[in-house]
Structure formats: structure tokens, C-alpha cells
């Protein structure tokens, strides 16, 4: 009964839906229902917002009180004569509601950003841009490379402005990450009601952290809704591109159906992502193995798991999802781990969204936006301060400061509480500071799997792969299947194509140490922009979609400037890049991700972090909102 789909609005169903409410969010929504912020004064106040805690630590009595106030108001609203328009309070009152929902003072710095994210129709800073007031853009041509989350977003925003563009996508469908990673168990590890475009809500996510097919479907739906199909060329892989100084155009070479094509564009936007090119491990004998061997992002159609002896190489984010999903199907499963992952306790990780919650998200005014805000706030910048290394810290090299050490204790206890066999502790408790690598979501599934009778965790170094299996120092284990959960060539930006802005190939100039401005633009590449570029991955905070929205808005501002001023070419100044890089590198030097005990895909071959952002979301939001023409030469 509790989880039946709500089709009819009646007293009983409203009451049922409230059972799955987040009560701080419900209270915020009441402001829109009654049109009066004063209602919050009479309701219990949430204590604080924490990742994974959507009830603000309200007691059962306090939640019951909110429910008692809400029920008759919602009955009147839904069953009586309700106003059609959403009541939107003043900016000042919105700030008060923010403070209420997360139980703390949301600093003034964040308010404009949060108002934009909330997008309740009040803010001047709308995400959606006005179409450009230019009569003829037809001479301006843009190529977007990639139709993943970022390429689709870029396309939506260029289309809104009436700027002509094409999308080239190497695959035969959209979704990028969410179409290529089809391994069992693949899902988001950022809450889905936040991992979605700010302007394109989905109230029907079936799980709080939905699986790959649902993500793929979401992006496909957005692609279709915004009519991007006609301007997208699938099965078209960009192989190289060169900028011509005299024509101020990019000549782009691509391959499609075995044919080579060349086309010219004013401007190129790379949306190829950081995690698109699989990285194979450098292990001798990889090509000798007689059984099935494949990368996690190239999961085969035919079954290599059922009843088989399977090895998983790696224990990062993909392995962490694969192992629990396949453990019961394998005859034997062996996980080869180089370093153990830190995990964040999260009981909702595999949990379904209650039908009542979906109904509230869909129907109750403001509910979905305030719920998103409640997920966003604790998942945004709160953690960042604790990720700086305290130079005076005396607590050893497995933590970086006092808070980090406390976190270490909490996470360690959570691991120990799950172990039946304590001898496993040495293998599964990481020996580097928490948050040094991507934190994984712990609902117990990982350690439960590792403790199954048919599952083994090996921490000895792999020596080689033979035709029969994997050998470590003193043991050869035979396998039918080897899964390479070894990540992506994240540090080699634009590695799927040769990019020459007139001064040589990007990868030859930079190697794995790219220099950019905001991770969006490069002083060697005129008329070229990137989403999810260097230093823009998020490890301290929420969804990559947030950063992509910032980048897309910035790129749109630059294009506006070019078109309105009839500029043929523009390139960010060397000094702008230099100043930004110095600031970026100085900040990263102080952070946990560059700690000597940490080795991760955030780092390049010299151990420097090149993929990940050390900035507060609000800083990055502000910088990308304020395009400065003086940063560019024309
Ligand atoms: C398994 C997995 C789980 C993840 N989970 C999360 C998560 O929970 N939260 C989160 O915030 N992020 C997560 N990420 C990061 C994820 O990559 C981003 O959130 C987001 O999907 C990136 O979108 P994108 O469009 O920038 O890149 P991608 O999704 O990688 O898309 C790039 C597109 O470019 C195309 N392309 C590449 N090269 C060429 C070329 N030369 N020519 C033509 N087309 C080309 C590719 O085919 C692809 O379609 C995850 C990544 C992986 C791999």
C-alpha cells in the first residue's frame, strides 16, 4: 500500500504521500501553497543538512507536527479551489526559506547561485538565456564534438540562441558515459534528483541513484525533446582538426562509415568528456589471455559471467559497482585490488524512490526544487575546507587534518562493523587519507560481496597475464573471464583526436599537463572551447552537470560577444591562462588529492592533479558567469 502509484488525488492519497515526504522540504513547499512565509515561524526548525539525511534531524514528534499542519492545507489546496500560478516569494524570503530547509545560514555569497539553481521563476539570473538579438547568424558555424550529457546541453543552449551548429558523435546513439558503460550495476553515485539538468527535472527516477538504462533514457529524452536529432551526425568520429589563421576557420577531419570527410567551422566545442577513452592496465600478457577479456566500458553482449571463474582487475568506482552485481552469478570471483576505496555510508544507494515521493515531486508546488536544493547544499562546498592539508598536522600520513582524521575514524568504524572476518580489515581499510580519491557510496553491498564464499580479494601485485589467467608473485590463478575495471585516460585531454590550433598538436605541447583558463579555453587554440576540461572534475562536491551548465553558459557569452561584435577569431590571453594556472596549481598543492600517499586518476604522471577542481562551486559559478572580453585577444 505504502508504495502504490498514486493516480487519484483524494484525502487518503495525500495523507499517504506525506509519509514519504522530506519534512524540511514539505514545510518549504507550504510557503508556496499558502502564499505566506510566516508559516515557517510556527513549524519546528530542521537542525542541519547532511549528505543522505533529508529530514534535517527532526524528531518524530517534530515531523508529525509538520504533517499535522500540512495535511489540511494540502487537502484544501488539491481538493479545493487552488491558484494556478506558483507563489514565488521575494529574494529575501527565498533566502529565509533556504536557511530553514538546511538549518543554517546560507551565506549571502551563495544566494544568487542558489536562486538560479532553484529556478523558481523569481531570479533575474535565469539559467535559460534569451535568444540573441541578431538578424543573421547563418554565416556563423559551430561544431560540437560529442553527444553525451555536455554535448546535448551545449546543443540545447545554442539552439535557444538560434546559432547554427552541428553535433558529431562517434557512437550510434546519445548519452556518452551513460550509453557506453553498460556493465551490471552501473549507476550514478550522485543523487539523481540533483544529477539532472537544472531546467529539465525528472520526477520519476525509480531509484535515488538510478541505474545506467534510466540515465541513458533521460539523456535520450532531452535530446529528442530539444530536437537535436536533425543536426547530429552519429557514427562520426572527429580524427583531427587544424585552425587556419588566414581564414580563421577550423578544418575538421572526421571518419564516418569508413570514409574521411573534411568540413570547416568558425568555432569548435569539444564535449568529449574526461572519462570516455578506456585505459588498459600496463600488464604484460594482456593480449595472451585465451578467455574473455574486456574493459568495463566495453561490456560484451554475450554472457561471460554466469557460472564462470571471473577476475576483476581494479577496485575503483566501476569495480565497486560491478562486483556486488555479478558476485552471485560467478562460480568464483577474484578481485585484484591495488588500493582499497574509502566509502561514505549511504543506506539510500540502492533504494527505490517511494511512489508518494514521486507524487510530491510532481505535484506539490516548489517541492521538487527545494528537494534539489536540500541535496545540493550539503553536497556542494561544505566539505571543501576539510580537504586542505594542515601543515602542522601531527596525526600521521593517513589523514590531513583534525576533521579528516575524525572522518577517517567514522569511515573505519563503518567498515569494521561490516566485517565478519577481521583479518580482512588490513586489506579493506585504506592506507591514505579519506577523500584522497573518489569517495564511493557504502550501503554494505561491497563488503558483503567480498565476504561471500565464492569471492576472493587479492592485494598482491599482478606480475603478468598468461593464456590461462593471472599470476602474482607466487601464484597463478586460472580464469574464464577477466574484467578490466581500470578506468579511463582522464589526464590525456582530447586524446580521441589530433587538435592543432596553429602552433602544433595539443597533446605534443601539453602532454598530460594541460594549461587552460577555467578548464574551458586554451591560449594555443583560437575559437575553441571545452566542457568537462582540465581541472573541472568534481571530487569535493556534487554533480558534473552543475559544472557543465556553468561552462556552457560561459561559452554562450563568448559566442554572443563574437557575433554581436562581428569577431572572426578570438583566443584567451597567455597572461590570463598563466595567472589562472598559478592560482589553480597553488591551491591544488594544498589539497588531499595531491597527498603523497594518494595515487589516482585525478593525477598526471608527475602526481599533479590535472582533472579535478579545487574551487568552491560558488567561485566557479561566479567566474563563469562573468565573461570578460579583456581576457581575450581578437
Ligand atoms: C561509470 C561512470 C559513472 C559516473 N558517475 C557519475 C556520477 O555519479 N556523477 C557525476 O557527476 N559524474 C559521473 N561520472 C562522470 C560522467 O562522465 C559525467 O557526469 C558526464 O556524463 C560527462 O558527460 P560528457 O558529455 O562531458 O562526457 P561523456 O559522457 O564522456 O560523452 C562524451 C561523448 O563524446 C563522444 N566522443 C569522444 N571523442 C569523440 C570524437 N573524436 N569524435 C566524436 N565523438 C567523440 C563520445 O562518444 C561520447 O558520446 C561517471 C562516469 C563514469 C564513466
XYZ file of C-alpha atoms and ligand atoms in Angstrom:
687
model
C 0.000 0.000 0.000
C 2.766 2.362 1.062
C 4.422 2.173 -2.312
C 1.445 2.114 -4.657
C 1.421 4.546 -7.552
C -0.842 7.483 -6.721
C -3.233 8.114 -9.563
C -6.179 9.769 -7.894
C -5.979 12.827 -5.674
C -8.063 12.266 -2.550
C -7.609 12.753 1.186
C -6.303 9.265 1.665
C -3.667 9.568 -1.039
C -2.474 12.978 0.102
C -2.012 11.571 3.563
C -0.210 8.550 2.102
C 2.150 10.729 0.082
C 3.140 12.693 3.176
C 4.514 9.508 4.706
C 7.431 9.667 2.304
C 7.990 13.421 2.495
C 11.196 15.125 3.392
C 9.723 17.326 6.118
C 12.028 20.339 5.756
C 11.108 20.346 2.060
C 7.423 19.847 2.774
C 7.482 22.845 5.107
C 9.198 24.978 2.432
C 6.534 23.961 -0.077
C 3.797 25.094 2.297
C 5.028 28.660 1.799
C 4.062 28.371 -1.877
C 0.777 26.681 -1.018
C -0.419 29.303 1.472
C 1.449 32.260 -0.050
C 2.914 33.299 3.286
C 6.444 32.842 4.595
C 5.112 33.348 8.117
C 4.011 29.720 8.193
C 7.605 28.655 8.811
C 7.660 30.550 12.131
C 5.199 28.081 13.612
C 6.932 24.944 12.415
C 9.820 23.032 14.022
C 13.211 24.016 12.605
C 15.483 21.468 10.896
C 18.839 21.191 12.700
C 21.179 20.784 9.765
C 21.582 19.227 6.320
C 23.908 16.299 5.763
C 24.564 14.196 2.694
C 21.988 11.427 2.722
C 19.926 12.983 5.553
C 16.841 14.621 4.133
C 14.913 15.079 7.402
C 17.147 17.753 8.914
C 17.482 15.612 12.053
C 13.904 16.476 13.027
C 12.487 14.218 15.737
C 9.465 12.006 15.064
C 7.297 14.443 17.070
C 8.550 17.398 15.037
C 7.870 15.625 11.750
C 4.402 14.677 12.990
C 3.719 18.311 13.821
C 4.658 19.446 10.312
C 2.468 16.684 8.890
C -0.469 17.777 11.033
C -0.165 21.360 9.803
C 0.414 20.312 6.187
C -2.427 17.826 5.764
C -5.458 20.171 5.894
C -3.599 22.810 3.871
C -2.806 20.328 1.140
C -6.337 18.933 1.173
C -7.656 22.433 0.695
C -5.077 23.138 -1.992
C -5.567 19.974 -4.015
C -9.263 19.362 -3.448
C -10.493 22.962 -3.261
C -10.014 25.988 -5.497
C -6.321 26.326 -5.894
C -4.389 29.110 -7.557
C -2.802 28.083 -10.823
C 0.364 30.190 -10.530
C 3.151 29.250 -8.206
C 3.512 31.774 -5.397
C 7.124 32.968 -5.519
C 8.303 34.967 -2.504
C 10.786 37.847 -2.663
C 14.548 37.134 -2.886
C 14.814 37.958 0.788
C 12.127 35.476 1.728
C 13.627 32.861 -0.549
C 16.847 33.271 1.407
C 14.872 32.692 4.618
C 13.400 29.503 3.190
C 16.895 28.346 2.173
C 18.089 28.884 5.739
C 15.105 26.994 7.065
C 15.478 23.984 4.745
C 19.147 23.381 5.538
C 19.007 24.541 9.154
C 21.840 27.011 8.789
C 22.601 30.499 7.493
C 23.229 30.167 3.777
C 25.832 32.840 3.243
C 24.916 35.819 1.052
C 27.617 34.713 -1.425
C 25.598 31.656 -2.312
C 22.166 33.192 -2.603
C 22.324 34.311 -6.271
C 23.732 30.935 -7.315
C 21.123 29.044 -5.341
C 18.312 31.212 -6.684
C 19.473 30.392 -10.172
C 19.676 26.687 -9.358
C 16.230 26.799 -7.773
C 14.935 28.487 -10.906
C 11.542 29.157 -9.372
C 10.918 31.962 -11.795
C 11.950 34.755 -9.479
C 15.641 35.236 -10.066
C 16.983 37.689 -12.612
C 19.825 35.233 -13.171
C 17.857 32.663 -15.078
C 19.693 29.685 -16.466
C 17.770 29.954 -19.682
C 19.247 32.557 -21.930
C 17.374 34.964 -24.142
C 17.742 34.364 -27.888
C 20.357 36.619 -29.406
C 19.019 39.747 -30.978
C 20.948 39.234 -34.188
C 19.214 39.069 -37.547
C 21.534 36.718 -39.347
C 23.696 34.137 -37.632
C 23.714 31.901 -40.638
C 27.305 32.689 -41.514
C 28.493 31.541 -38.107
C 29.045 27.813 -37.830
C 29.773 25.794 -34.736
C 30.744 22.148 -34.303
C 30.009 20.347 -31.056
C 32.014 17.136 -30.691
C 30.222 14.516 -28.596
C 26.586 13.909 -27.702
C 26.935 12.979 -24.056
C 25.466 14.975 -21.187
C 27.605 18.058 -22.060
C 27.172 17.956 -25.839
C 23.389 17.717 -25.500
C 23.388 20.623 -23.047
C 25.585 22.706 -25.352
C 23.247 21.918 -28.243
C 20.145 22.895 -26.265
C 21.648 26.249 -25.328
C 22.992 27.064 -28.816
C 19.626 26.170 -30.325
C 17.898 28.511 -27.854
C 20.100 31.315 -29.162
C 19.470 30.496 -32.796
C 23.121 29.771 -33.521
C 23.710 27.273 -36.339
C 25.628 24.197 -35.240
C 26.213 20.523 -35.854
C 26.990 17.701 -33.462
C 29.384 14.918 -34.450
C 29.138 11.822 -32.292
C 31.312 8.750 -32.751
C 28.689 6.364 -31.332
C 25.365 5.492 -32.904
C 23.389 6.964 -30.000
C 23.457 9.698 -27.369
C 24.429 9.608 -23.707
C 28.248 9.209 -23.755
C 29.133 7.793 -20.327
C 25.581 6.543 -19.884
C 25.431 4.633 -23.114
C 28.972 3.224 -23.127
C 29.071 1.943 -19.544
C 26.618 -0.934 -19.689
C 28.207 -3.123 -17.063
C 25.977 -4.764 -14.444
C 25.374 -2.441 -11.512
C 26.312 0.771 -13.355
C 24.527 3.709 -11.728
C 25.118 7.296 -10.618
C 26.700 7.926 -7.269
C 25.384 11.472 -7.012
C 21.699 11.656 -6.050
C 19.675 11.652 -9.248
C 17.318 14.456 -8.294
C 20.450 16.591 -8.438
C 22.261 14.703 -11.225
C 19.944 16.080 -13.907
C 19.843 19.362 -15.825
C 18.630 22.222 -13.620
C 15.992 23.092 -16.224
C 14.891 19.541 -17.012
C 13.591 17.801 -13.931
C 12.668 14.154 -13.815
C 10.196 13.347 -11.039
C 10.059 9.695 -11.952
C 13.582 8.465 -11.152
C 12.893 4.962 -9.924
C 15.840 4.943 -7.529
C 17.617 7.646 -5.577
C 20.751 6.661 -7.523
C 19.346 5.249 -10.717
C 20.941 2.682 -12.971
C 22.518 3.252 -16.357
C 19.468 2.442 -18.568
C 17.424 5.138 -16.844
C 20.206 7.689 -17.226
C 20.554 6.805 -20.892
C 16.797 7.193 -21.327
C 16.826 10.602 -19.591
C 19.501 11.996 -21.910
C 17.826 10.445 -24.939
C 14.540 12.131 -23.946
C 16.225 15.533 -23.570
C 17.943 15.062 -26.935
C 14.593 14.295 -28.571
C 12.630 16.992 -26.758
C 15.040 19.703 -27.897
C 15.052 18.341 -31.464
C 18.751 17.778 -31.724
C 18.488 14.708 -33.963
C 18.408 16.612 -37.264
C 21.666 18.350 -36.500
C 23.522 15.362 -35.133
C 25.697 13.089 -37.219
C 26.091 9.763 -35.468
C 28.856 7.273 -36.255
C 31.058 10.254 -36.998
C 34.372 10.382 -35.216
C 36.496 13.510 -35.378
C 40.043 12.406 -36.099
C 41.829 15.741 -36.411
C 41.321 19.462 -36.728
C 43.506 22.389 -37.655
C 42.919 26.098 -37.263
C 43.736 28.238 -40.245
C 44.991 31.706 -39.256
C 44.091 33.380 -42.513
C 40.534 32.083 -42.860
C 40.001 31.996 -39.076
C 38.286 28.669 -39.510
C 38.804 25.164 -38.178
C 39.143 22.419 -40.755
C 37.761 19.304 -39.132
C 38.506 15.812 -40.431
C 36.146 13.058 -39.449
C 35.521 9.419 -40.230
C 32.111 8.016 -40.931
C 31.319 4.575 -42.374
C 34.956 4.121 -43.329
C 35.014 7.388 -45.314
C 37.036 10.512 -44.448
C 35.326 13.892 -44.538
C 36.575 17.443 -44.154
C 34.454 20.432 -43.156
C 35.140 23.950 -41.936
C 33.660 25.675 -38.862
C 34.119 29.061 -37.200
C 34.173 27.528 -33.793
C 34.651 24.105 -32.242
C 33.377 23.000 -28.841
C 34.792 19.776 -27.501
C 32.309 17.827 -25.390
C 34.312 14.598 -25.417
C 34.352 14.256 -21.623
C 37.141 13.148 -19.303
C 36.013 9.549 -18.929
C 35.481 8.349 -22.455
C 38.699 6.652 -23.536
C 39.212 3.356 -21.664
C 42.602 2.912 -20.046
C 44.066 -0.564 -20.222
C 46.494 -1.612 -17.496
C 50.157 -1.928 -18.364
C 50.387 -5.608 -17.554
C 52.492 -7.973 -19.583
C 50.487 -10.580 -21.471
C 47.205 -8.693 -21.729
C 46.788 -9.919 -25.282
C 47.759 -13.520 -24.494
C 44.735 -14.493 -22.430
C 42.634 -17.216 -24.057
C 39.355 -16.400 -22.279
C 37.103 -13.342 -22.475
C 38.897 -10.128 -21.550
C 37.276 -6.703 -21.783
C 37.206 -3.224 -20.279
C 34.265 -2.325 -18.038
C 33.138 0.322 -20.553
C 33.110 -2.264 -23.350
C 30.856 -4.843 -21.731
C 30.043 -7.551 -24.306
C 26.528 -8.642 -25.229
C 27.204 -12.361 -24.725
C 27.469 -13.738 -21.227
C 30.975 -14.158 -19.829
C 29.908 -14.295 -16.197
C 27.305 -16.951 -15.464
C 28.942 -19.986 -13.860
C 32.419 -18.742 -14.783
C 35.661 -18.123 -12.950
C 35.933 -14.352 -13.205
C 38.656 -11.847 -12.305
C 38.050 -8.139 -11.825
C 41.188 -6.011 -12.048
C 40.641 -2.788 -10.107
C 38.671 -1.652 -7.080
C 37.663 1.865 -8.126
C 34.214 3.227 -8.893
C 33.331 0.764 -11.693
C 34.615 -2.372 -9.914
C 32.760 -1.216 -6.815
C 29.500 -1.399 -8.777
C 30.312 -4.495 -10.845
C 31.392 -6.825 -8.024
C 28.139 -6.785 -5.984
C 26.110 -7.042 -9.197
C 27.832 -10.186 -10.525
C 29.138 -11.984 -7.419
C 26.203 -14.400 -7.175
C 26.362 -15.296 -10.863
C 30.041 -16.233 -10.939
C 31.334 -19.617 -9.997
C 34.333 -17.852 -8.486
C 35.092 -14.150 -8.429
C 38.534 -12.741 -7.648
C 39.083 -9.023 -7.185
C 42.627 -7.731 -7.751
C 42.973 -4.555 -5.726
C 45.853 -2.070 -5.751
C 44.374 0.161 -3.075
C 41.173 -0.013 -1.077
C 38.438 2.583 -1.640
C 37.122 4.874 1.082
C 33.360 4.700 1.357
C 30.709 7.064 2.608
C 27.854 5.322 4.474
C 24.697 5.761 2.415
C 21.730 3.435 3.013
C 19.814 5.020 0.095
C 22.361 3.965 -2.512
C 20.269 1.121 -3.944
C 16.918 2.317 -2.611
C 13.802 2.818 -4.725
C 12.002 6.146 -4.641
C 8.630 5.773 -2.931
C 5.573 6.442 -5.102
C 4.423 9.055 -2.582
C 7.718 10.918 -3.001
C 7.326 10.857 -6.792
C 3.830 12.272 -6.399
C 5.050 15.083 -4.155
C 7.863 15.883 -6.590
C 5.424 16.011 -9.470
C 2.522 17.825 -7.823
C 3.359 19.813 -4.732
C 4.371 23.394 -5.611
C 8.074 24.022 -5.093
C 8.686 20.572 -3.606
C 10.993 19.272 -6.349
C 13.060 22.459 -6.389
C 13.507 22.617 -2.635
C 14.330 18.921 -2.578
C 17.040 19.550 -5.165
C 18.330 22.414 -3.053
C 18.441 20.164 0.009
C 20.557 17.660 -1.922
C 22.696 20.351 -3.483
C 23.626 22.289 -0.358
C 25.387 19.624 1.739
C 26.797 18.145 -1.462
C 28.285 21.436 -2.598
C 31.054 23.278 -0.797
C 30.650 22.273 2.825
C 33.274 19.584 2.574
C 35.916 21.630 0.809
C 37.517 23.256 3.866
C 38.251 19.829 5.316
C 40.201 18.803 2.219
C 43.137 21.192 2.786
C 46.255 19.692 4.335
C 47.032 21.216 7.735
C 50.816 21.794 7.589
C 51.029 21.423 11.377
C 49.047 18.199 11.465
C 50.772 15.614 13.664
C 48.333 12.787 13.099
C 50.438 10.757 10.668
C 50.086 10.358 6.933
C 46.720 8.660 6.792
C 44.831 11.861 7.493
C 45.498 15.507 6.688
C 43.868 17.493 9.483
C 41.693 17.019 12.529
C 38.354 16.856 10.716
C 39.750 14.487 8.138
C 41.049 12.300 10.948
C 37.599 12.229 12.560
C 36.127 11.233 9.211
C 38.754 8.520 8.962
C 37.616 7.143 12.282
C 33.943 7.208 11.334
C 34.538 5.513 7.987
C 36.911 2.972 9.517
C 34.348 2.048 12.168
C 31.718 1.680 9.469
C 33.997 -0.735 7.607
C 34.893 -2.725 10.722
C 31.226 -3.059 11.661
C 30.640 -4.900 8.391
C 33.439 -7.451 8.740
C 32.744 -10.955 9.929
C 36.365 -11.881 9.387
C 38.591 -9.230 10.957
C 41.630 -10.463 9.069
C 40.104 -8.748 6.036
C 40.492 -5.373 7.766
C 44.063 -4.909 6.657
C 43.008 -5.259 3.034
C 39.853 -3.156 3.061
C 40.837 -0.204 5.239
C 42.603 2.304 3.010
C 46.098 3.493 3.924
C 45.653 7.021 2.562
C 43.554 9.942 3.829
C 39.788 9.837 3.262
C 38.602 11.881 0.266
C 42.036 11.463 -1.397
C 40.298 9.569 -4.214
C 36.691 9.437 -5.344
C 34.520 8.538 -2.334
C 32.202 5.608 -3.006
C 28.703 5.133 -1.633
C 28.510 2.440 1.018
C 25.243 0.605 1.566
C 27.041 -2.563 2.603
C 26.965 -4.223 -0.824
C 30.727 -4.053 -1.498
C 31.961 -5.659 1.708
C 29.108 -8.135 1.744
C 30.212 -9.327 -1.681
C 33.872 -9.529 -0.749
C 32.909 -11.821 2.133
C 30.928 -14.289 0.041
C 32.300 -17.815 -0.121
C 32.948 -17.661 -3.844
C 34.670 -14.243 -3.726
C 38.333 -13.545 -3.031
C 40.188 -10.249 -2.597
C 43.803 -10.301 -3.752
C 46.118 -7.421 -2.915
C 49.345 -8.951 -4.238
C 50.704 -7.187 -7.262
C 49.859 -8.742 -10.618
C 53.022 -9.948 -12.363
C 51.562 -10.951 -15.694
C 48.581 -12.287 -17.569
C 49.086 -15.664 -19.191
C 46.922 -17.560 -21.668
C 45.218 -19.237 -18.668
C 44.886 -16.494 -16.076
C 46.649 -14.021 -13.821
C 49.868 -14.585 -11.954
C 51.034 -12.786 -8.861
C 54.429 -13.257 -7.193
C 53.883 -16.837 -6.141
C 50.564 -17.901 -7.575
C 48.846 -18.414 -10.911
C 45.039 -18.244 -10.820
C 43.123 -19.554 -13.785
C 40.110 -17.671 -15.117
C 37.490 -17.864 -17.842
C 36.947 -14.099 -17.896
C 38.977 -11.031 -16.968
C 37.234 -7.690 -16.472
C 39.473 -4.633 -16.687
C 37.868 -2.103 -14.352
C 40.889 0.108 -14.797
C 39.347 3.472 -15.561
C 39.940 5.973 -18.324
C 42.679 8.093 -19.869
C 41.319 11.061 -17.976
C 44.545 13.060 -17.934
C 45.021 12.902 -21.710
C 42.580 15.565 -22.767
C 41.103 15.335 -26.281
C 43.038 12.108 -26.829
C 40.470 10.793 -29.304
C 41.548 13.409 -31.841
C 44.520 15.484 -33.023
C 43.939 19.154 -32.282
C 46.193 21.805 -33.804
C 45.388 25.453 -33.150
C 48.183 26.593 -35.462
C 51.153 26.017 -33.164
C 51.332 22.210 -33.100
C 49.345 19.351 -31.689
C 47.716 19.891 -28.308
C 48.950 16.574 -26.883
C 52.540 17.255 -28.002
C 52.503 20.723 -26.455
C 50.961 19.767 -23.129
C 51.325 16.014 -22.649
C 49.334 15.275 -19.531
C 49.833 18.775 -18.043
C 47.277 20.933 -19.845
C 47.194 24.675 -19.189
C 43.817 26.320 -19.576
C 41.589 29.122 -18.386
C 38.705 27.754 -16.285
C 39.222 24.375 -17.972
C 37.254 25.866 -20.862
C 39.682 27.609 -23.155
C 43.381 27.473 -24.139
C 45.819 30.118 -25.337
C 47.013 27.805 -28.120
C 43.552 27.114 -29.522
C 41.649 30.039 -31.058
C 37.874 29.711 -31.435
C 37.931 26.527 -29.376
C 36.170 25.680 -26.121
C 35.720 22.637 -23.969
C 33.262 21.319 -21.435
C 34.466 18.969 -18.642
C 38.024 20.092 -19.475
C 41.150 20.140 -17.294
C 40.589 20.879 -13.613
C 36.800 20.680 -13.799
C 36.012 17.240 -12.460
C 34.242 17.418 -9.112
C 35.516 15.414 -6.180
C 34.500 17.530 -3.212
C 31.030 18.276 -4.385
C 28.055 17.438 -6.458
C 27.156 16.738 -9.975
C 29.340 17.288 -13.054
C 26.157 18.618 -14.667
C 26.405 21.709 -12.472
C 29.892 22.456 -13.799
C 28.836 21.755 -17.378
C 25.974 24.235 -17.025
C 28.475 26.859 -15.832
C 30.798 26.118 -18.756
C 28.035 26.147 -21.349
C 26.747 29.483 -20.091
C 30.265 30.931 -20.289
C 30.811 29.607 -23.829
C 27.459 31.100 -24.866
C 28.559 34.506 -23.514
C 31.751 34.339 -25.579
C 29.837 33.378 -28.712
C 27.380 36.236 -28.108
C 30.312 38.591 -27.873
C 31.819 37.280 -31.107
C 28.600 37.525 -33.056
C 27.497 40.877 -31.705
C 30.920 42.366 -32.433
C 31.376 40.544 -35.694
C 34.630 38.977 -34.491
C 36.128 36.301 -36.677
C 38.587 34.958 -34.188
C 39.362 35.118 -30.509
C 41.838 33.481 -28.187
C 42.330 33.707 -24.450
C 45.452 35.688 -23.492
C 48.566 33.856 -22.324
C 48.654 36.005 -19.185
C 45.072 35.097 -18.313
C 45.930 31.400 -18.524
C 49.178 31.881 -16.612
C 47.516 33.724 -13.737
C 44.699 31.198 -13.549
C 47.034 28.198 -13.686
C 49.269 29.600 -10.950
C 46.265 30.066 -8.715
C 44.907 26.625 -9.586
C 48.176 24.792 -9.028
C 48.909 26.638 -5.769
C 45.526 25.617 -4.441
C 45.834 22.003 -5.566
C 49.255 21.776 -3.865
C 47.471 22.173 -0.537
C 44.808 19.589 -1.095
C 44.254 15.978 -0.157
C 44.147 14.817 -3.793
C 47.833 15.580 -4.224
C 48.868 13.973 -0.928
C 51.962 11.724 -1.359
C 50.024 8.654 -0.190
C 47.370 9.140 -2.850
C 47.619 7.849 -6.379
C 44.526 8.322 -8.516
C 43.115 9.238 -11.883
C 42.953 12.850 -10.727
C 46.747 12.978 -11.126
C 49.059 13.057 -14.121
C 52.275 11.061 -14.466
C 54.067 13.509 -12.127
C 51.461 13.117 -9.424
C 49.959 16.580 -10.089
C 46.189 16.863 -10.086
C 45.050 17.886 -13.569
C 41.493 16.622 -13.858
C 39.823 17.911 -10.721
C 38.571 21.265 -9.492
C 39.695 22.703 -6.166
C 37.258 25.607 -6.388
C 34.133 26.263 -4.429
C 31.158 25.790 -6.721
C 30.173 29.345 -5.988
C 33.572 30.652 -7.117
C 33.439 28.728 -10.365
C 29.820 29.775 -10.901
C 30.756 33.440 -10.427
C 33.791 33.328 -12.720
C 31.953 31.519 -15.482
C 29.036 33.907 -15.180
C 31.246 36.890 -15.835
C 32.885 36.576 -19.215
C 35.467 39.355 -19.505
C 36.354 40.333 -23.081
C 39.605 41.792 -21.701
C 40.781 38.209 -21.016
C 40.900 37.636 -24.774
C 42.800 38.831 -27.807
C 40.888 39.246 -31.036
C 30.796 4.758 -14.867
C 30.740 6.229 -14.624
C 29.936 6.726 -13.616
C 29.883 8.104 -13.401
N 29.093 8.572 -12.385
C 28.996 9.894 -12.191
C 28.167 10.415 -11.174
O 27.557 9.687 -10.415
N 28.088 11.751 -11.013
C 28.779 12.597 -11.821
O 28.677 13.811 -11.627
N 29.560 12.134 -12.803
C 29.693 10.822 -13.002
N 30.504 10.349 -13.990
C 31.210 11.299 -14.850
C 30.462 11.454 -16.196
O 31.382 11.185 -17.202
C 29.850 12.836 -16.302
O 28.908 13.030 -15.269
C 29.126 13.096 -17.629
O 28.389 12.009 -18.080
C 30.103 13.546 -18.691
O 29.392 13.909 -19.826
P 30.156 14.469 -21.083
O 29.144 14.696 -22.129
O 31.011 15.604 -20.688
O 31.169 13.296 -21.487
P 30.805 11.827 -21.974
O 29.574 11.340 -21.342
O 32.044 11.036 -21.787
O 30.494 12.000 -23.513
C 31.498 12.274 -24.451
C 30.949 11.975 -25.835
O 31.917 12.377 -26.809
C 31.991 11.380 -27.821
N 33.322 11.474 -28.465
C 34.537 11.323 -27.874
N 35.526 11.521 -28.761
C 34.911 11.778 -29.947
C 35.401 12.084 -31.240
N 36.722 12.144 -31.509
N 34.510 12.307 -32.245
C 33.171 12.257 -31.991
N 32.651 11.982 -30.772
C 33.515 11.757 -29.760
C 31.791 10.091 -27.064
O 31.381 9.041 -27.911
C 30.713 10.482 -26.048
O 29.426 10.277 -26.547
C 30.624 8.984 -14.215
C 31.451 8.467 -15.207
C 31.516 7.111 -15.414
C 32.412 6.585 -16.507
